[in-house]
Amino acid sequence: MKWLVIIAMTVFSVACAFGNLNPAEQRLSNRVLAAIKYNSSHSLSDEDYDQISDYISQGKTHWIELYPKFKRPPFLAVASFQEGLNIAMAYALPENPSAVLKFVDENNVGSVCGVPFI
């Protein structure tokens, strides 16, 4: 019985640590976090970048929190991703304003809050 409780608590704590990520989203998150850790985005495809932008646009906090990291290497080399990042944040603004507004500054306020793309 003790082991059942320990296993249940472990599973619960791991699930809470990653929030509400579905398995595909979790796999992508793992690849993104590895890219950040090793400063190499070779394991990410164009479809992955599109999916990241989509998750941000949906206002998913986990992905919005990674916004500052997406603005640095190794992600800077992907021009289409960089061009769409502020657009995704603009779409996310009405979905999750408290998460998005933490990352608005003088460099992106016109793109994110001006809503020229929506």
PDB file of C-alpha atoms in Angstrom:
ATOM      1  CA  MET A   1       0.000   0.000   0.000  1.00  0.00           C
ATOM      2  CA  LYS A   2       2.878   2.371   0.802  1.00  0.00           C
ATOM      3  CA  TRP A   3       4.350   1.820  -2.656  1.00  0.00           C
ATOM      4  CA  LEU A   4       1.045   2.610  -4.327  1.00  0.00           C
ATOM      5  CA  VAL A   5       0.858   5.933  -2.485  1.00  0.00           C
ATOM      6  CA  ILE A   6       4.479   6.769  -3.341  1.00  0.00           C
ATOM      7  CA  ILE A   7       3.961   5.934  -7.024  1.00  0.00           C
ATOM      8  CA  ALA A   8       0.717   7.932  -7.152  1.00  0.00           C
ATOM      9  CA  MET A   9       2.375  10.960  -5.544  1.00  0.00           C
ATOM     10  CA  THR A  10       5.302  10.767  -7.964  1.00  0.00           C
ATOM     11  CA  VAL A  11       3.022  10.615 -11.002  1.00  0.00           C
ATOM     12  CA  PHE A  12       0.940  13.479  -9.648  1.00  0.00           C
ATOM     13  CA  SER A  13       3.974  15.690  -8.950  1.00  0.00           C
ATOM     14  CA  VAL A  14       5.404  15.090 -12.428  1.00  0.00           C
ATOM     15  CA  ALA A  15       2.055  15.894 -14.005  1.00  0.00           C
ATOM     16  CA  CYS A  16       1.806  19.133 -12.021  1.00  0.00           C
ATOM     17  CA  ALA A  17       5.311  20.162 -12.988  1.00  0.00           C
ATOM     18  CA  PHE A  18       4.413  20.185 -16.680  1.00  0.00           C
ATOM     19  CA  GLY A  19       0.919  21.588 -16.312  1.00  0.00           C
ATOM     20  CA  ASN A  20      -1.621  20.649 -18.914  1.00  0.00           C
ATOM     21  CA  LEU A  21       0.707  19.672 -21.742  1.00  0.00           C
ATOM     22  CA  ASN A  22      -0.507  16.849 -23.942  1.00  0.00           C
ATOM     23  CA  PRO A  23       2.048  14.172 -24.938  1.00  0.00           C
ATOM     24  CA  ALA A  24       2.909  15.737 -28.321  1.00  0.00           C
ATOM     25  CA  GLU A  25       3.249  19.155 -26.737  1.00  0.00           C
ATOM     26  CA  GLN A  26       5.432  17.688 -23.989  1.00  0.00           C
ATOM     27  CA  ARG A  27       7.761  16.076 -26.541  1.00  0.00           C
ATOM     28  CA  LEU A  28       8.107  19.394 -28.366  1.00  0.00           C
ATOM     29  CA  SER A  29       8.731  21.170 -25.080  1.00  0.00           C
ATOM     30  CA  ASN A  30      11.477  18.683 -24.245  1.00  0.00           C
ATOM     31  CA  ARG A  31      13.164  19.329 -27.610  1.00  0.00           C
ATOM     32  CA  VAL A  32      12.893  23.101 -27.118  1.00  0.00           C
ATOM     33  CA  LEU A  33      14.357  22.918 -23.614  1.00  0.00           C
ATOM     34  CA  ALA A  34      17.208  20.745 -24.926  1.00  0.00           C
ATOM     35  CA  ALA A  35      17.841  23.285 -27.701  1.00  0.00           C
ATOM     36  CA  ILE A  36      18.057  26.025 -25.083  1.00  0.00           C
ATOM     37  CA  LYS A  37      20.318  23.983 -22.825  1.00  0.00           C
ATOM     38  CA  TYR A  38      22.725  22.927 -25.584  1.00  0.00           C
ATOM     39  CA  ASN A  39      22.376  26.115 -27.678  1.00  0.00           C
ATOM     40  CA  SER A  40      21.488  24.041 -30.737  1.00  0.00           C
ATOM     41  CA  SER A  41      18.152  23.940 -32.506  1.00  0.00           C
ATOM     42  CA  HIS A  42      19.045  21.222 -35.016  1.00  0.00           C
ATOM     43  CA  SER A  43      16.424  18.874 -33.576  1.00  0.00           C
ATOM     44  CA  LEU A  44      13.606  21.321 -34.392  1.00  0.00           C
ATOM     45  CA  SER A  45      11.862  21.334 -37.763  1.00  0.00           C
ATOM     46  CA  ASP A  46       9.926  24.078 -39.541  1.00  0.00           C
ATOM     47  CA  GLU A  47       6.736  22.319 -38.435  1.00  0.00           C
ATOM     48  CA  ASP A  48       7.956  22.483 -34.834  1.00  0.00           C
ATOM     49  CA  TYR A  49       8.431  26.240 -35.102  1.00  0.00           C
ATOM     50  CA  ASP A  50       4.945  26.575 -36.601  1.00  0.00           C
ATOM     51  CA  GLN A  51       3.535  24.535 -33.722  1.00  0.00           C
ATOM     52  CA  ILE A  52       5.366  26.657 -31.134  1.00  0.00           C
ATOM     53  CA  SER A  53       3.888  29.795 -32.711  1.00  0.00           C
ATOM     54  CA  ASP A  54       0.456  28.184 -32.635  1.00  0.00           C
ATOM     55  CA  TYR A  55       0.796  27.295 -28.937  1.00  0.00           C
ATOM     56  CA  ILE A  56       1.843  30.866 -28.164  1.00  0.00           C
ATOM     57  CA  SER A  57      -1.079  32.237 -30.218  1.00  0.00           C
ATOM     58  CA  GLN A  58      -3.458  30.096 -28.179  1.00  0.00           C
ATOM     59  CA  GLY A  59      -2.205  31.857 -25.050  1.00  0.00           C
ATOM     60  CA  LYS A  60      -0.581  28.809 -23.476  1.00  0.00           C
ATOM     61  CA  THR A  61       1.429  30.099 -20.528  1.00  0.00           C
ATOM     62  CA  HIS A  62       4.201  27.499 -20.782  1.00  0.00           C
ATOM     63  CA  TRP A  63       5.090  28.679 -24.289  1.00  0.00           C
ATOM     64  CA  ILE A  64       4.627  32.382 -23.593  1.00  0.00           C
ATOM     65  CA  GLU A  65       7.057  32.062 -20.678  1.00  0.00           C
ATOM     66  CA  LEU A  66       9.699  30.881 -23.179  1.00  0.00           C
ATOM     67  CA  TYR A  67       9.321  34.047 -25.297  1.00  0.00           C
ATOM     68  CA  PRO A  68      12.533  35.702 -24.023  1.00  0.00           C
ATOM     69  CA  LYS A  69      14.494  32.537 -24.767  1.00  0.00           C
ATOM     70  CA  PHE A  70      13.025  32.386 -28.283  1.00  0.00           C
ATOM     71  CA  LYS A  71      14.450  35.869 -28.920  1.00  0.00           C
ATOM     72  CA  ARG A  72      18.025  34.596 -28.339  1.00  0.00           C
ATOM     73  CA  PRO A  73      20.288  31.987 -29.919  1.00  0.00           C
ATOM     74  CA  PRO A  74      19.823  29.290 -31.086  1.00  0.00           C
ATOM     75  CA  PHE A  75      16.418  30.476 -32.316  1.00  0.00           C
ATOM     76  CA  LEU A  76      17.624  33.727 -33.916  1.00  0.00           C
ATOM     77  CA  ALA A  77      18.771  31.846 -37.015  1.00  0.00           C
ATOM     78  CA  VAL A  78      15.181  30.983 -37.957  1.00  0.00           C
ATOM     79  CA  ALA A  79      14.001  34.201 -39.608  1.00  0.00           C
ATOM     80  CA  SER A  80      10.414  33.112 -40.261  1.00  0.00           C
ATOM     81  CA  PHE A  81      10.008  32.121 -36.613  1.00  0.00           C
ATOM     82  CA  GLN A  82      11.432  35.434 -35.404  1.00  0.00           C
ATOM     83  CA  GLU A  83       9.149  37.390 -37.739  1.00  0.00           C
ATOM     84  CA  GLY A  84       6.089  35.560 -36.457  1.00  0.00           C
ATOM     85  CA  LEU A  85       6.938  35.559 -32.766  1.00  0.00           C
ATOM     86  CA  ASN A  86       5.495  38.996 -31.985  1.00  0.00           C
ATOM     87  CA  ILE A  87       2.469  38.228 -34.160  1.00  0.00           C
ATOM     88  CA  ALA A  88       1.856  35.091 -32.085  1.00  0.00           C
ATOM     89  CA  MET A  89       2.169  37.183 -28.931  1.00  0.00           C
ATOM     90  CA  ALA A  90      -0.382  39.659 -30.362  1.00  0.00           C
ATOM     91  CA  TYR A  91      -2.828  36.794 -30.896  1.00  0.00           C
ATOM     92  CA  ALA A  92      -2.099  35.536 -27.375  1.00  0.00           C
ATOM     93  CA  LEU A  93      -2.754  38.923 -25.758  1.00  0.00           C
ATOM     94  CA  PRO A  94      -6.561  38.597 -25.556  1.00  0.00           C
ATOM     95  CA  GLU A  95      -6.254  34.905 -24.624  1.00  0.00           C
ATOM     96  CA  ASN A  96      -3.784  35.340 -21.752  1.00  0.00           C
ATOM     97  CA  PRO A  97      -3.053  39.035 -21.135  1.00  0.00           C
ATOM     98  CA  SER A  98      -1.286  38.623 -17.799  1.00  0.00           C
ATOM     99  CA  ALA A  99       1.274  36.229 -19.273  1.00  0.00           C
ATOM    100  CA  VAL A 100       1.874  38.270 -22.439  1.00  0.00           C
ATOM    101  CA  LEU A 101       2.132  41.687 -20.782  1.00  0.00           C
ATOM    102  CA  LYS A 102       5.075  40.515 -18.668  1.00  0.00           C
ATOM    103  CA  PHE A 103       7.163  40.446 -21.843  1.00  0.00           C
ATOM    104  CA  VAL A 104       6.037  43.655 -23.527  1.00  0.00           C
ATOM    105  CA  ASP A 105       8.788  46.254 -23.737  1.00  0.00           C
ATOM    106  CA  GLU A 106       9.710  49.266 -25.861  1.00  0.00           C
ATOM    107  CA  ASN A 107      11.006  46.983 -28.627  1.00  0.00           C
ATOM    108  CA  ASN A 108       7.829  44.987 -29.171  1.00  0.00           C
ATOM    109  CA  VAL A 109       4.961  47.096 -27.797  1.00  0.00           C
ATOM    110  CA  GLY A 110       3.902  48.255 -31.262  1.00  0.00           C
ATOM    111  CA  SER A 111       3.799  44.717 -32.614  1.00  0.00           C
ATOM    112  CA  VAL A 112       2.213  42.989 -29.634  1.00  0.00           C
ATOM    113  CA  CYS A 113      -0.177  45.642 -28.333  1.00  0.00           C
ATOM    114  CA  GLY A 114      -0.803  47.570 -31.538  1.00  0.00           C
ATOM    115  CA  VAL A 115      -2.588  44.532 -32.965  1.00  0.00           C
ATOM    116  CA  PRO A 116      -1.764  45.445 -36.568  1.00  0.00           C
ATOM    117  CA  PHE A 117      -1.861  41.804 -37.638  1.00  0.00           C
ATOM    118  CA  ILE A 118      -5.264  40.796 -36.291  1.00  0.00           C
TER     119      ILE A 118
END
